[in-house]
Amino acid sequence: MDDKVSLIVFSGDMDKVMASFIIATGAAAMGSQVNMFFTFWGISAIKKETIYAKKGIMERMLTFMLPKDINKLPLSKMNMGGMGSWMMKKLMKKKRVASLQELLEMAQDLEVNFIVCQMSMDVMGIDKSELIDGVNVGGVASFLGEAQESKISMFV
Amino acid sequence: MDDKVSLIVFSGDMDKVMASFIIATGAAAMGSQVNMFFTFWGISAIKKETIYAKKGIMERMLTFMLPKDINKLPLSKMNMGGMGSWMMKKLMKKKRVASLQELLEMAQDLEVNFIVCQMSMDVMGIDKSELIDGVNVGGVASFLGEAQESKISMFV
Amino acid sequence: MDDKVSLIVFSGDMDKVMASFIIATGAAAMGSQVNMFFTFWGISAIKKETIYAKKGIMERMLTFMLPKDINKLPLSKMNMGGMGSWMMKKLMKKKRVASLQELLEMAQDLEVNFIVCQMSMDVMGIDKSELIDGVNVGGVASFLGEAQESKISMFV
């Protein structure tokens, strides 16, 4: 069981989320059982749709300001109002590197275990229906249980 | 000894420091011996008071610009001059999530081992009297010694 | 083989790159075999020179905006157009802390294994001739292979 890989995806930045998925899909392709624990800003990477109803005012504001899905994530540096992430996507396409959306689907095909942080969902007012299918809801204990059995654990 | 958990708290951002403490207290509650190594900006999380005397000009400038204690940390994203972190604290309180101050005290109660980076203290001109009680001063070797015995080591 | 240390240097910020090198040289000095995998912004830390010829327009723009070498890296916080990193360097010199350039050379002397991410080089249009000597080019599989044999793996 020692060849598990467990990642905390805390960041919601395009470049860091991409790094997480490249590590995750790489490790899964090499035969490891991989866990990705999405928390805080990282939850934007597994959003499917945005539902404003039932949210309070502050939750609506937060929802409004956060990226709508994995294709809308900003670069951590030089985003320049979206120009940086647009340029990066162009460069990736030109070099035939998989897009974030493709990496996400690859991770799903490789049966990477997606866990979303219960506490972050509560605080930010995110409902499970807003997330992509097949995501497990869990707390820090779920992550730590997996990480204790992992050879590689990283915080991204 | 293999169930130790060792974290480097490099970031001084409210959200990342919170993630560190949630991991630390979670692991300690599950029975692991946990080390938190505070370095660079992360030292703001264990500051008690600010002493300007004995500091040089550049150290004073740095001290003036850095958060005064764990309650003053900014959000890593959308801080908007403090409005973001204020909103996050409101949302956390509403959902009855422990505040950073409470998480810190929980970590102390659970006997999490706090180590502060000697080199960062030297460079930034921070005196041990400015930090909360019960913190051990150490270098990277202290951290690595613990991390070598840890099942989980992460850089936050 | 279990005392290996493997770091992903994703960040190109002065402070985070410094933390990586302090961990890497510390671990190498304690006898561990250390791997540093430079990817994305982190590649700025191992740049030697900038060659504009053969680059496309977007690659030139990216190259122009990125730091020229390890001495030009910005601080992750309070960089203030370079004043922050200048101040940090002054403080480090005053306290006789090794500069980034010195830490890099120390890592080389201690035979730290430098791996640069093939995919990042492709996307950003970086040629191996632009990097310092002795760097190995590899993919995520190279990193994961080393990390699986490492006691400590971290993402910086």
Short mmCIF file of C-alpha atoms in Angstrom, two decimals, chain B residues 41-150:
data_model
loop_
_atom_site.label_atom_id
_atom_site.label_comp_id
_atom_site.label_asym_id
_atom_site.label_seq_id
_atom_site.Cartn_x
_atom_site.Cartn_y
_atom_site.Cartn_z
CA TRP B 41 6.52 34.85 6.63
CA GLY B 42 5.15 31.96 8.69
CA ILE B 43 6.75 33.41 11.82
CA SER B 44 3.93 36.00 11.92
CA ALA B 45 1.66 33.16 13.08
CA ILE B 46 3.55 32.75 16.35
CA LYS B 47 4.21 36.40 17.15
CA LYS B 48 3.12 37.67 20.55
CA GLU B 49 4.28 41.26 20.55
CA THR B 50 6.40 43.63 18.52
CA ILE B 51 9.50 45.18 20.03
CA TYR B 52 11.04 47.96 17.94
CA ALA B 53 13.97 48.74 20.26
CA LYS B 54 17.29 47.13 19.31
CA LYS B 55 16.14 46.75 15.69
CA GLY B 56 17.99 48.39 12.80
CA ILE B 57 16.21 50.62 10.28
CA MET B 58 15.49 47.93 7.71
CA GLU B 59 14.38 45.50 10.40
CA ARG B 60 11.98 48.14 11.73
CA MET B 61 10.54 48.71 8.26
CA LEU B 62 10.06 44.98 7.82
CA THR B 63 8.50 44.63 11.28
CA PHE B 64 6.17 47.52 10.55
CA MET B 65 4.93 45.93 7.33
CA LEU B 66 4.46 42.41 8.69
CA PRO B 67 1.27 41.24 10.48
CA LYS B 68 1.42 41.82 14.23
CA ASP B 69 0.04 38.41 15.23
CA ILE B 70 -2.02 35.43 14.07
CA ASN B 71 -5.26 37.48 14.09
CA LYS B 72 -3.89 39.97 11.57
CA LEU B 73 -2.83 37.62 8.78
CA PRO B 74 -4.05 38.52 5.25
CA LEU B 75 -5.72 36.14 2.80
CA SER B 76 -3.44 34.84 0.03
CA LYS B 77 -6.09 35.76 -2.56
CA MET B 78 -8.75 38.45 -2.65
CA ASN B 79 -7.58 40.05 0.59
CA MET B 80 -8.70 43.45 -0.73
CA GLY B 81 -7.07 45.51 2.01
CA GLY B 82 -8.32 43.20 4.74
CA MET B 83 -11.93 42.89 3.56
CA GLY B 84 -11.34 39.37 2.28
CA SER B 85 -9.88 38.12 5.54
CA TRP B 86 -12.64 39.89 7.49
CA MET B 87 -15.28 38.17 5.34
CA MET B 88 -13.59 34.80 5.74
CA LYS B 89 -13.54 35.19 9.54
CA LYS B 90 -17.25 36.09 9.48
CA LEU B 91 -18.08 33.03 7.37
CA MET B 92 -15.98 30.79 9.65
CA LYS B 93 -17.73 32.10 12.75
CA LYS B 94 -21.16 31.64 11.16
CA LYS B 95 -20.34 28.01 10.34
CA ARG B 96 -18.81 27.54 13.82
CA VAL B 97 -15.35 26.75 12.48
CA ALA B 98 -12.50 27.31 14.94
CA SER B 99 -10.63 30.61 14.50
CA LEU B 100 -6.88 30.69 13.91
CA GLN B 101 -6.32 31.72 17.52
CA GLU B 102 -8.38 28.74 18.72
CA LEU B 103 -6.54 26.37 16.36
CA LEU B 104 -3.22 27.65 17.72
CA GLU B 105 -4.32 26.99 21.29
CA MET B 106 -5.64 23.57 20.28
CA ALA B 107 -2.24 22.75 18.79
CA GLN B 108 -0.56 23.82 22.03
CA ASP B 109 -2.94 21.67 24.08
CA LEU B 110 -2.22 18.70 21.80
CA GLU B 111 1.50 19.25 22.38
CA VAL B 112 2.39 20.04 18.80
CA ASN B 113 6.10 20.85 18.71
CA PHE B 114 6.65 24.45 17.52
CA ILE B 115 10.09 25.14 16.06
CA VAL B 116 11.04 28.59 14.80
CA CYS B 117 13.72 29.00 12.16
CA GLN B 118 16.90 30.48 13.64
CA MET B 119 18.11 31.90 10.33
CA SER B 120 14.83 33.72 9.59
CA MET B 121 14.87 35.24 13.08
CA ASP B 122 18.43 36.46 12.49
CA VAL B 123 17.73 37.89 9.03
CA MET B 124 14.46 39.58 10.00
CA GLY B 125 15.79 40.71 13.38
CA ILE B 126 13.13 38.92 15.42
CA ASP B 127 13.85 38.30 19.10
CA LYS B 128 12.54 35.22 20.93
CA SER B 129 10.74 37.54 23.38
CA GLU B 130 8.48 38.62 20.50
CA LEU B 131 7.18 35.08 20.04
CA ILE B 132 4.56 33.09 21.95
CA ASP B 133 5.83 30.92 24.79
CA GLY B 134 6.95 27.34 24.35
CA VAL B 135 8.54 27.73 20.92
CA ASN B 136 11.86 25.98 20.26
CA VAL B 137 14.50 27.73 18.17
CA GLY B 138 16.17 25.51 15.58
CA GLY B 139 17.80 25.30 12.19
CA VAL B 140 17.01 23.36 9.06
CA ALA B 141 18.86 20.37 10.55
CA SER B 142 16.35 20.21 13.43
CA PHE B 143 13.52 20.11 10.94
CA LEU B 144 15.18 17.54 8.68
CA GLY B 145 15.92 15.29 11.66
CA GLU B 146 12.21 15.23 12.51
CA ALA B 147 11.09 14.97 8.88
CA GLN B 148 13.33 11.92 8.33
CA GLU B 149 11.28 10.19 11.04
CA SER B 150 7.95 11.41 9.67
#
